[in-house]
Amino acid sequence: MELTENLKGICGVKMLGIGVLAAFSMVSLVTYRYLSWDLENSSIEKEDRLEDHPERDVGQQPHIIFILADDQGYRDIGYHGSEIRTPTLDKLASEGVKLENYYVQPICSPSRSQFITGRYQIHTGLQHSIIRPSQPNCLPLDNLTLPQKLKDVGYSTHMVGKWHLGFYRKECMPTNRGFDSFFGSLLGSGDYYNHYKCDSPGMCGYDLYENDSAAWDQDNGVYSTEMYTQRVQNILATHNPKKPIFLYIAYQAVHSPLQAPGNYLEDYKSIINVNRRRYAAMLSCLDEAVKNITYALKKYGFYENSVIIYSSDNGGQPMAGGNNWPLRGSKGTYWEGGIRAVGFVHSPFLKNKGYICRELLHITDWFPTLITLANGQIDETIQLDGYDIWETISERKRSPRVEILHNIDPMYTKARNGSWKAGFGIWNTAIQSALRMEHWKLLTGNPGYGEWIPPQSFISIGPNRWHNERIPLTNGKSVWLFNITADPYERYDLSYKYPDVVKQLLRRLAQFNKTAVPVRYPPKDPRSNPKLNGGVWGPWYKDNNKKKKPKGRTSKRNKSKKKPKHRKQQYSGCHPTPSQS
């Protein structure tokens, strides 16, 4: 294979790169007390602890618990050297399998859509940006979802947390996309205590739902991380553990606005940076929430027949307290810091535990993996982009995946110097796109700011140009090539040295682009204003085909969703449950 042959030619560069990176990691260790993941936990990987594991009976279906954190940075977990304490996540990961070559998308809606459909953005029409609150847009209704497939094989399906896949019509709501129940928010962000969101001046509304109706009775000033955890505990307490359950828990944390219970802020007084301190408190609360869910799984008899998956939806946002060091870039970019995620699997069914999986994995892979684990059938007509990776994770086999299309966004063409000429007549490099194939990663267009931002704990103001390395995008470049295996920090652009590899990857991009569906990114609809919907963000689309009421009758406005008198906000911590004896 041409790519494999070219790898031989990079040996010299690779060895030089590894030497430099080793030195760089040592500087990181001395300066920031952080060791890169290539060296950290090497003793764990060498031990390869093979603990006893229960064998699943043929036909037995595991309980599936998928926990999705929002905007958690790659560095922001204890086992990646963070100063933020995450003992629960660290323990679950160390007793399971850490995924250290695991990718998601750089922003919210795309990651969630790919998880729930197993398909790339170019195949759902969600290539550009996120789904905005006022857009008449949602995950296309002709896309089969993971909960729908799991329901077909007998699962109870419940979602708690952030949806962010569109709601302009009732058919787009979670309970119409395969979930038996839904409790959470429809938008991408909002206040953690009063659950309000303003999309623009005069466009504000309440965003907390119980199935298909606004959950006004839950407007009690309870911090969302704690509230969602309590709901999960209630679901587990009332469900028969002998019947399979799928729990999709999409926490709002640690997305902005940066709000945290006061008792957790007390634990991080030493962090001078206010944003980082609040972010740390939010993540500690999330860690406590996962502890309480794990305790509930054990208490109510689910744990021994469960698969727990933890993932972030994209990289961290340094201006909002997150950190991806030593990776390059941040949320919203196609540098590694935007798309390489924190992730691990914890389950009694893992045949190999306590090791680090470095095989190439992607968020689309959960769809076929979980359906197969549930003894479901993959419909060949679905045309999935994901692969079944359970044996890769559990049995340490090679990943069936050799490439990832990170995205092609034909609407984002902000690379001033991008052109067909720069793309050898194969590809217009003004288009923002990113592709990974084996060790190689190709970027075209404007990937976003490519900065390396070190930990910000001891800086009193936000990230600034004095404390991070910045490479301007005004130097005429619109194509980058990296060997991610040799250079995970993306410091050595090899596009000039290996033009043949660039051409091959550009051809692959062009092949992918032929399969793309049109982009779905409609303009805002003024009818979405919550003022027109009882003060609530919710479905506003009206089907014009419905029969009109006879003239002469006056329709009464629905006043059932009146906003009650708002209670004063209260800070409520994520109270820990008693430790299990």
Coordinates of C-alpha atoms in Angstrom, one line a residue:
M1 CA 0.0 0.0 0.0
E2 CA 1.3 3.4 -0.9
L3 CA 0.8 4.8 2.6
T4 CA 2.6 2.0 4.2
E5 CA 5.6 2.5 1.9
N6 CA 5.7 6.1 2.7
L7 CA 5.8 5.3 6.4
K8 CA 9.2 3.7 5.8
G9 CA 10.4 7.0 4.5
I10 CA 9.5 8.8 7.6
C11 CA 11.6 6.8 10.0
G12 CA 14.3 9.4 10.3
V13 CA 11.7 12.1 10.9
K14 CA 9.8 9.9 13.3
M15 CA 12.9 9.2 15.4
L16 CA 13.8 12.8 15.4
G17 CA 10.3 13.7 16.4
I18 CA 10.2 11.2 19.2
G19 CA 13.4 12.5 20.6
V20 CA 12.2 16.0 20.5
L21 CA 8.8 15.0 22.0
A22 CA 10.6 13.0 24.7
A23 CA 12.5 16.1 25.7
F24 CA 9.3 18.2 25.4
S25 CA 7.5 15.7 27.7
M26 CA 10.3 16.0 30.3
V27 CA 10.0 19.8 30.2
S28 CA 6.3 19.4 30.7
L29 CA 7.0 17.1 33.7
V30 CA 9.4 19.6 35.3
T31 CA 7.4 22.7 34.5
Y32 CA 3.8 21.5 34.8
R33 CA 4.2 18.2 36.7
Y34 CA 2.6 16.4 33.8
L35 CA 3.8 13.5 31.8
S36 CA 2.5 12.8 28.3
W37 CA 0.2 9.8 27.9
D38 CA 2.8 7.9 25.9
L39 CA 4.8 7.5 29.1
E40 CA 2.2 7.8 31.9
N41 CA 0.7 4.6 33.3
S42 CA 3.2 2.5 31.3
S43 CA 3.4 0.2 34.3
I44 CA -0.3 -0.4 34.1
E45 CA 0.0 -1.3 30.4
K46 CA 2.9 -3.7 31.1
E47 CA 1.1 -5.5 33.9
D48 CA -1.9 -6.4 31.6
R49 CA -4.0 -7.4 34.6
L50 CA -6.2 -10.3 33.5
E51 CA -8.9 -10.5 36.2
D52 CA -11.5 -13.1 36.4
H53 CA -14.6 -12.1 34.4
P54 CA -18.1 -13.6 34.2
E55 CA -19.0 -15.2 30.9
R56 CA -22.2 -13.9 29.4
D57 CA -24.8 -16.5 28.6
V58 CA -25.8 -16.9 25.0
G59 CA -28.8 -14.6 24.5
Q60 CA -28.1 -12.6 27.6
Q61 CA -28.4 -8.9 27.0
P62 CA -26.2 -6.5 29.1
H63 CA -27.5 -3.3 30.6
I64 CA -25.9 -0.4 28.6
I65 CA -25.0 2.8 30.4
F66 CA -23.5 5.5 28.2
I67 CA -22.3 8.6 30.0
L68 CA -21.4 11.7 27.9
A69 CA -19.6 14.6 29.4
D70 CA -19.8 18.0 27.7
D71 CA -16.7 20.0 26.8
Q72 CA -14.3 18.0 29.0
G73 CA -10.7 18.7 28.0
Y74 CA -8.3 15.9 27.1
R75 CA -6.1 16.7 30.1
D76 CA -9.0 17.2 32.5
I77 CA -9.0 13.8 34.1
G78 CA -6.8 12.6 36.9
Y79 CA -5.0 9.8 34.9
H80 CA -3.9 12.4 32.3
G81 CA -2.1 14.4 35.0
S82 CA -4.8 17.0 35.8
E83 CA -4.8 18.9 39.1
I84 CA -8.6 18.4 39.1
R85 CA -9.5 15.4 41.3
T86 CA -11.5 12.7 39.5
P87 CA -11.1 9.7 41.8
T88 CA -14.3 7.9 40.5
L89 CA -13.5 8.2 36.8
D90 CA -9.8 7.3 37.5
K91 CA -10.9 4.1 39.4
L92 CA -13.5 3.0 36.8
A93 CA -11.0 3.6 34.0
S94 CA -8.1 1.8 35.7
E95 CA -10.4 -1.2 36.3
G96 CA -11.6 -1.1 32.8
V97 CA -10.0 -0.1 29.5
K98 CA -8.7 3.4 28.7
L99 CA -9.2 4.5 25.1
E100 CA -6.2 6.6 24.2
N101 CA -6.7 6.8 20.4
Y102 CA -10.4 7.6 20.6
Y103 CA -12.0 10.4 18.5
V104 CA -15.2 12.4 18.6
Q105 CA -16.3 15.6 16.7
P106 CA -15.1 19.1 17.7
I107 CA -18.5 20.4 18.7
C108 CA -21.8 19.2 20.3
S109 CA -24.5 18.3 17.8
P110 CA -22.1 16.4 15.4
S111 CA -20.8 14.2 18.1
R112 CA -24.2 13.4 19.4
S113 CA -25.6 12.7 16.0
Q114 CA -22.8 10.3 15.1
F115 CA -23.1 8.5 18.4
I116 CA -26.9 7.9 17.9
T117 CA -26.8 7.0 14.2
G118 CA -23.3 5.5 13.6
R119 CA -23.0 7.7 10.6
Y120 CA -20.7 10.6 9.6
Q121 CA -21.9 14.1 9.4
I122 CA -21.7 14.1 5.6
H123 CA -24.3 11.3 5.6
T124 CA -26.8 13.1 7.8
G125 CA -26.5 16.6 6.4
L126 CA -25.2 18.0 9.7
Q127 CA -21.7 18.9 8.3
H128 CA -21.9 22.6 9.3
S129 CA -21.8 23.9 12.9
I130 CA -24.4 22.9 15.5
I131 CA -28.2 22.9 15.5
R132 CA -29.2 26.3 16.7
P133 CA -32.2 26.9 19.0
S134 CA -34.1 28.9 16.4
Q135 CA -33.4 26.8 13.4
P136 CA -36.1 24.5 11.9
N137 CA -33.6 21.7 11.9
C138 CA -33.0 18.4 13.6
L139 CA -31.4 15.0 13.1
P140 CA -33.1 13.8 9.9
L141 CA -36.1 11.7 10.6
D142 CA -35.1 9.0 8.1
N143 CA -32.1 8.1 10.2
L144 CA -32.5 5.1 12.4
T145 CA -31.3 5.7 15.9
L146 CA -29.5 3.5 18.5
P147 CA -32.4 3.5 21.0
Q148 CA -34.8 2.5 18.2
K149 CA -32.6 -0.5 17.4
L150 CA -32.3 -1.4 21.0
K151 CA -36.0 -1.2 21.6
D152 CA -36.5 -3.7 18.7
V153 CA -34.6 -6.3 20.8
G154 CA -36.4 -5.7 24.0
Y155 CA -34.6 -2.9 25.7
S156 CA -36.1 -0.2 27.9
T157 CA -34.5 3.1 26.7
H158 CA -34.2 6.2 28.8
M159 CA -32.4 9.5 28.1
V160 CA -31.4 11.9 30.9
G161 CA -29.6 15.2 30.1
K162 CA -28.8 17.3 27.0
W163 CA -30.4 16.4 23.6
H164 CA -29.1 19.1 21.2
L165 CA -30.3 17.2 18.1
G166 CA -33.2 19.5 17.2
F167 CA -36.8 20.0 18.3
Y168 CA -38.6 22.3 15.9
R169 CA -41.3 19.7 15.3
K170 CA -42.6 17.0 17.7
E171 CA -41.2 14.2 15.6
C172 CA -37.7 15.4 16.4
M173 CA -38.1 15.0 20.1
P174 CA -36.2 12.3 22.0
T175 CA -39.4 10.3 22.8
N176 CA -40.1 10.1 19.1
R177 CA -36.5 9.0 18.2
G178 CA -36.5 5.8 20.3
F179 CA -36.5 6.8 23.9
D180 CA -39.2 5.5 26.3
S181 CA -38.5 8.5 28.5
F182 CA -36.6 11.8 28.4
F183 CA -35.7 14.2 31.2
G184 CA -33.4 17.0 30.3
S185 CA -32.7 20.0 28.1
L186 CA -33.3 20.4 24.3
L187 CA -30.7 23.1 23.7
G188 CA -26.9 23.1 23.8
S189 CA -26.5 25.1 27.0
G190 CA -28.4 27.0 29.7
D191 CA -28.4 28.0 33.3
Y192 CA -27.6 25.1 35.6
Y193 CA -30.0 26.2 38.3
N194 CA -33.0 27.9 36.6
H195 CA -32.7 26.1 33.3
Y196 CA -33.2 29.2 31.2
K197 CA -31.5 30.0 27.9
C198 CA -31.3 33.2 25.9
D199 CA -30.3 32.7 22.3
S200 CA -30.3 36.4 21.6
P201 CA -31.9 39.5 23.1
G202 CA -35.6 38.9 23.4
M203 CA -35.3 35.2 22.6
C204 CA -35.2 33.6 26.1
G205 CA -37.1 30.6 27.4
Y206 CA -37.3 27.7 29.8
D207 CA -35.5 24.6 28.8
L208 CA -36.2 21.6 31.0
Y209 CA -38.4 18.8 29.7
E210 CA -40.2 15.7 31.0
N211 CA -40.8 13.6 27.9
D212 CA -42.7 16.0 25.6
S213 CA -43.8 18.7 28.0
A214 CA -42.0 21.4 29.9
A215 CA -41.1 20.2 33.4
W216 CA -42.2 23.3 35.3
D217 CA -42.7 21.2 38.5
Q218 CA -38.9 20.5 38.4
D219 CA -38.1 24.3 38.5
N220 CA -36.7 24.0 42.0
G221 CA -33.3 25.6 41.6
V222 CA -31.5 22.3 41.8
Y223 CA -28.1 22.1 40.1
S224 CA -28.5 20.1 36.9
T225 CA -25.7 17.6 37.5
E226 CA -27.4 16.6 40.8
M227 CA -30.9 16.7 39.3
Y228 CA -30.0 14.4 36.4
T229 CA -28.2 12.0 38.7
Q230 CA -31.3 11.8 41.0
R231 CA -33.4 11.0 37.9
V232 CA -31.0 8.2 36.9
Q233 CA -31.2 6.8 40.4
N234 CA -35.0 6.8 40.3
I235 CA -35.0 5.0 37.0
L236 CA -32.8 2.3 38.3
A237 CA -34.7 2.0 41.5
T238 CA -38.0 1.3 39.6
H239 CA -36.7 -0.9 36.8
N240 CA -36.5 -4.7 36.9
P241 CA -32.8 -5.6 36.6
K242 CA -33.7 -8.8 34.8
K243 CA -34.9 -6.8 31.8
P244 CA -32.2 -5.0 29.7
I245 CA -32.0 -1.2 29.9
F246 CA -30.2 1.4 27.9
L247 CA -29.4 4.6 29.8
Y248 CA -28.0 7.5 27.8
I249 CA -26.8 10.1 30.4
A250 CA -25.7 13.3 28.6
Y251 CA -24.6 15.6 31.4
Q252 CA -24.6 19.4 30.8
A253 CA -21.4 19.6 32.7
V254 CA -18.8 21.0 32.1
H255 CA -20.1 23.2 29.4
S256 CA -20.4 27.0 30.1
P257 CA -21.9 28.9 31.8
L258 CA -19.4 28.1 34.6
Q259 CA -21.6 27.4 37.6
A260 CA -20.7 25.1 40.4
P261 CA -22.0 24.2 43.9
G262 CA -20.3 26.2 46.6
N263 CA -18.9 23.2 48.5
Y264 CA -16.9 22.1 45.5
L265 CA -15.5 25.6 44.9
E266 CA -14.1 25.4 48.4
D267 CA -11.9 22.5 47.4
Y268 CA -10.1 24.5 44.7
K269 CA -9.2 27.8 46.4
S270 CA -5.6 27.2 45.4
I271 CA -6.5 27.7 41.7
I272 CA -6.1 31.4 41.0
N273 CA -7.7 31.4 37.6
V274 CA -11.4 31.9 38.3
N275 CA -12.7 30.1 35.2
R276 CA -10.4 27.2 35.9
R277 CA -11.5 27.0 39.5
R278 CA -15.2 26.9 38.6
Y279 CA -14.5 24.4 35.9
A280 CA -12.6 22.2 38.3
A281 CA -15.5 22.3 40.8
M282 CA -18.0 21.4 38.1
L283 CA -15.9 18.4 37.0
S284 CA -15.5 17.2 40.6
C285 CA -19.3 17.4 41.0
L286 CA -19.6 15.3 37.8
D287 CA -17.1 12.8 39.2
E288 CA -19.3 12.5 42.3
A289 CA -22.3 12.0 40.1
V290 CA -20.8 9.1 38.3
K291 CA -19.9 7.6 41.7
N292 CA -23.5 7.8 42.8
I293 CA -24.7 6.2 39.5
T294 CA -22.2 3.4 39.9
Y295 CA -23.4 2.9 43.5
A296 CA -27.0 2.7 42.3
L297 CA -26.1 0.2 39.6
K298 CA -24.7 -2.0 42.3
K299 CA -27.4 -1.4 44.9
Y300 CA -30.3 -2.3 42.5
G301 CA -28.7 -5.3 40.9
F302 CA -27.6 -4.0 37.5
Y303 CA -23.8 -3.7 37.8
E304 CA -22.8 -7.4 37.3
N305 CA -24.6 -7.4 33.9
S306 CA -23.6 -3.9 32.7
V307 CA -21.4 -2.1 30.2
I308 CA -20.5 1.4 31.3
I309 CA -19.0 3.7 28.7
Y310 CA -17.7 7.2 29.5
S311 CA -16.9 9.8 26.8
S312 CA -16.5 13.5 26.3
D313 CA -18.3 15.0 23.3
N314 CA -15.4 17.2 22.2
G315 CA -12.2 18.9 23.4
G316 CA -12.1 21.5 26.1
Q317 CA -12.5 25.2 25.7
P318 CA -9.6 27.0 27.4
M319 CA -11.4 30.3 27.7
A320 CA -14.1 28.4 29.7
G321 CA -11.7 26.6 32.0
G322 CA -10.9 23.5 30.0
N323 CA -7.5 22.2 29.0
N324 CA -6.2 19.8 26.3
W325 CA -2.5 20.0 27.1
P326 CA -0.2 18.7 25.5
L327 CA -2.5 18.4 22.5
R328 CA -2.8 21.2 20.0
G329 CA -6.0 23.2 19.6
S330 CA -9.3 23.2 21.4
K331 CA -13.0 22.7 21.1
G332 CA -14.3 23.8 17.6
T333 CA -11.0 22.9 15.9
Y334 CA -9.9 19.8 13.9
W335 CA -6.5 19.8 15.7
E336 CA -6.1 16.9 18.1
G337 CA -7.2 19.0 21.1
G338 CA -10.6 19.4 19.5
I339 CA -11.3 15.8 18.5
R340 CA -9.3 13.4 20.7
A341 CA -11.5 12.6 23.6
V342 CA -11.4 11.3 27.1
G343 CA -12.9 7.8 27.0
F344 CA -13.0 4.5 28.7
V345 CA -15.1 1.3 29.1
H346 CA -15.8 -0.4 32.4
S347 CA -17.6 -3.7 32.6
P348 CA -17.4 -7.1 34.3
F349 CA -17.6 -8.6 30.8
L350 CA -14.2 -7.2 29.6
K351 CA -11.9 -10.1 29.0
N352 CA -8.9 -7.9 29.5
K353 CA -8.9 -5.1 32.1
G354 CA -6.5 -2.5 33.4
Y355 CA -4.8 -1.7 30.2
I356 CA -4.6 1.1 27.6
C357 CA -6.2 0.6 24.2
R358 CA -4.3 2.5 21.5
E359 CA -6.3 1.2 18.6
L360 CA -8.0 3.7 16.3
L361 CA -11.6 4.2 17.5
H362 CA -14.4 6.7 16.7
I363 CA -17.7 7.7 18.3
T364 CA -19.6 6.2 15.3
D365 CA -18.4 2.8 16.4
W366 CA -20.6 2.7 19.5
F367 CA -23.7 2.2 17.3
P368 CA -22.8 -1.2 15.8
T369 CA -20.9 -2.2 18.9
L370 CA -23.8 -1.8 21.3
I371 CA -26.3 -3.3 18.9
T372 CA -24.2 -6.4 18.5
L373 CA -23.7 -6.6 22.3
A374 CA -27.5 -6.4 22.7
N375 CA -27.9 -9.4 20.3
G376 CA -29.4 -7.1 17.7
Q377 CA -29.0 -7.2 14.0
I378 CA -27.2 -4.6 11.8
D379 CA -29.3 -3.8 8.8
E380 CA -27.0 -3.7 5.8
T381 CA -29.2 -1.1 4.2
I382 CA -28.3 1.5 6.9
Q383 CA -24.8 2.0 5.5
L384 CA -23.0 2.7 8.7
D385 CA -19.7 4.4 9.1
G386 CA -19.0 2.8 12.4
Y387 CA -17.5 -0.6 13.2
D388 CA -18.0 -3.2 15.9
I389 CA -15.1 -2.6 18.2
W390 CA -16.0 -4.8 21.2
E391 CA -13.3 -7.4 20.5
T392 CA -10.8 -4.6 20.0
I393 CA -11.5 -3.2 23.5
S394 CA -12.2 -6.5 25.4
E395 CA -9.8 -8.9 23.7
R396 CA -7.1 -6.5 22.6
K397 CA -7.6 -7.3 18.9
R398 CA -6.7 -5.0 16.1
S399 CA -9.3 -2.3 15.3
P400 CA -11.3 -2.9 12.1
R401 CA -11.0 0.8 11.6
V402 CA -8.1 2.2 9.5
E403 CA -9.4 5.7 8.8
I404 CA -11.7 8.4 10.1
L405 CA -13.4 11.1 8.1
H406 CA -13.4 13.9 10.7
N407 CA -15.5 16.0 8.5
I408 CA -16.0 17.9 5.2
D409 CA -17.8 21.2 5.6
P410 CA -18.5 22.8 2.2
M411 CA -20.0 25.9 3.9
Y412 CA -16.8 26.7 5.7
T413 CA -14.4 28.1 3.1
K414 CA -12.5 30.7 5.1
A415 CA -9.0 29.7 4.1
R416 CA -7.9 32.8 2.1
N417 CA -5.2 30.9 0.3
G418 CA -7.1 27.7 -0.4
S419 CA -7.5 26.7 -4.0
W420 CA -7.8 23.8 -6.4
K421 CA -4.2 24.5 -7.4
A422 CA -3.0 24.0 -3.8
G423 CA -4.9 20.8 -3.8
F424 CA -3.1 19.5 -7.0
G425 CA -6.4 19.9 -8.9
I426 CA -7.9 17.1 -6.8
W427 CA -9.4 19.1 -4.0
N428 CA -10.3 22.7 -3.2
T429 CA -8.2 23.4 -0.1
A430 CA -10.4 26.4 0.8
I431 CA -12.9 23.8 2.2
Q432 CA -12.5 22.9 5.8
S433 CA -11.9 19.1 6.0
A434 CA -10.0 16.6 8.0
L435 CA -9.1 13.0 7.4
R436 CA -7.2 10.4 9.3
M437 CA -5.8 7.3 7.5
E438 CA -3.6 4.9 9.5
H439 CA -0.8 7.1 10.9
W440 CA -1.5 10.0 8.6
K441 CA -3.8 13.0 9.3
L442 CA -4.6 15.5 6.6
L443 CA -6.2 19.0 7.2
T444 CA -7.4 21.4 4.6
G445 CA -9.0 24.9 4.8
N446 CA -9.0 26.6 8.2
P447 CA -8.8 24.0 11.0
G448 CA -9.2 26.6 13.7
Y449 CA -6.6 28.2 15.9
G450 CA -3.7 25.8 16.4
E451 CA -2.4 26.8 19.8
W452 CA -0.7 24.7 22.5
I453 CA -2.2 26.0 25.8
P454 CA -0.5 24.8 29.0
P455 CA -2.4 24.4 32.3
Q456 CA -3.9 27.7 33.4
S457 CA -4.2 27.0 37.1
F458 CA -1.9 29.7 38.3
I459 CA -2.7 32.4 35.9
S460 CA -5.1 35.0 37.3
I461 CA -6.6 35.9 33.9
G462 CA -7.7 33.7 31.0
P463 CA -5.4 32.2 28.4
N464 CA -3.4 34.9 26.6
R465 CA -0.7 35.2 24.1
W466 CA 2.0 35.3 26.8
H467 CA 1.2 31.8 28.0
N468 CA 0.5 29.8 24.8
E469 CA 2.2 29.0 21.6
R470 CA 0.4 30.3 18.5
I471 CA 1.1 29.6 14.9
P472 CA -0.8 32.2 12.7
L473 CA -2.9 30.9 9.8
T474 CA -1.9 33.9 7.7
N475 CA 1.2 32.3 6.3
G476 CA -0.5 31.0 3.1
K477 CA -1.1 27.4 4.2
S478 CA -4.3 25.6 3.5
V479 CA -2.9 22.0 3.6
W480 CA -1.3 20.2 6.6
L481 CA 0.0 16.6 6.9
F482 CA 1.0 15.0 10.2
N483 CA 2.1 11.5 11.3
I484 CA 0.0 11.3 14.4
T485 CA 1.7 8.2 15.7
A486 CA 5.2 9.8 15.7
D487 CA 3.9 13.3 16.3
P488 CA 0.7 13.3 18.4
Y489 CA 1.2 17.0 19.2
E490 CA 1.1 18.1 15.5
R491 CA 4.3 20.1 15.6
Y492 CA 5.8 18.8 12.4
D493 CA 3.9 19.5 9.2
L494 CA 5.1 17.0 6.5
S495 CA 2.9 18.2 3.6
Y496 CA 5.9 19.5 1.7
K497 CA 8.0 16.4 2.3
Y498 CA 5.4 13.9 1.3
P499 CA 3.3 15.3 -1.6
D500 CA 2.3 11.8 -2.8
V501 CA 0.7 11.1 0.6
V502 CA -1.1 14.4 0.4
K503 CA -2.4 13.6 -3.0
Q504 CA -3.6 10.1 -2.0
L505 CA -5.5 11.6 1.0
L506 CA -7.0 14.3 -1.1
R507 CA -8.3 11.7 -3.5
R508 CA -9.8 9.9 -0.5
L509 CA -11.5 13.1 0.6
A510 CA -12.9 13.5 -2.9
Q511 CA -14.3 9.9 -2.8
F512 CA -16.0 10.6 0.5
N513 CA -17.4 13.9 -0.8
K514 CA -19.2 12.0 -3.6
T515 CA -21.3 10.2 -0.9
A516 CA -22.2 13.4 1.0
V517 CA -25.8 14.6 1.2
P518 CA -26.7 18.3 1.0
V519 CA -26.0 20.4 4.1
R520 CA -28.9 21.1 6.4
Y521 CA -28.5 24.6 7.9
P522 CA -31.7 26.6 7.5
P523 CA -32.0 30.2 8.6
K524 CA -33.6 31.1 11.9
D525 CA -37.3 31.0 12.2
P526 CA -38.9 33.8 14.2
R527 CA -41.8 31.5 15.2
S528 CA -39.3 29.7 17.4
N529 CA -39.4 32.5 20.0
P530 CA -40.4 31.0 23.4
K531 CA -42.7 34.0 23.9
L532 CA -44.9 32.5 21.3
N533 CA -44.8 29.1 23.0
G534 CA -45.7 29.8 26.6
G535 CA -42.2 30.9 27.6
V536 CA -40.7 27.5 26.7
W537 CA -38.2 26.4 24.1
G538 CA -40.0 23.6 22.2
P539 CA -41.6 22.4 19.0
W540 CA -43.1 25.3 17.0
Y541 CA -43.5 23.9 13.5
K542 CA -47.1 23.6 12.4
D543 CA -48.1 21.2 9.7
N544 CA -49.9 23.2 7.0
N545 CA -51.6 20.0 5.8
K546 CA -53.7 19.8 9.0
K547 CA -57.4 20.7 8.7
K548 CA -58.1 24.3 9.4
K549 CA -60.8 25.1 12.0
P550 CA -64.1 26.4 10.5
K551 CA -64.4 30.1 10.3
G552 CA -66.4 31.8 13.1
R553 CA -64.7 29.8 15.9
T554 CA -62.1 31.5 18.0
S555 CA -59.3 29.4 19.3
K556 CA -58.2 29.8 22.8
R557 CA -54.5 30.1 23.5
N558 CA -53.0 27.2 25.4
K559 CA -52.3 28.6 28.8
S560 CA -51.4 25.3 30.4
K561 CA -47.7 26.1 30.2
K562 CA -47.8 29.2 32.2
K563 CA -44.5 29.9 34.0
P564 CA -44.9 29.7 37.7
K565 CA -43.4 32.3 40.0
H566 CA -39.7 31.6 39.9
R567 CA -38.1 30.5 43.1
K568 CA -34.9 32.0 44.4
Q569 CA -31.8 30.1 43.2
Q570 CA -30.2 27.8 45.7
Y571 CA -26.8 26.2 45.6
S572 CA -27.2 22.5 46.1
G573 CA -24.2 20.2 46.1
C574 CA -23.9 16.8 44.5
H575 CA -24.3 15.0 47.8
P576 CA -22.3 11.7 47.9
T577 CA -24.1 8.5 48.8
P578 CA -22.8 6.3 51.6
S579 CA -19.9 4.2 50.4
Q580 CA -20.9 0.6 49.8
S581 CA -19.7 -1.8 52.5

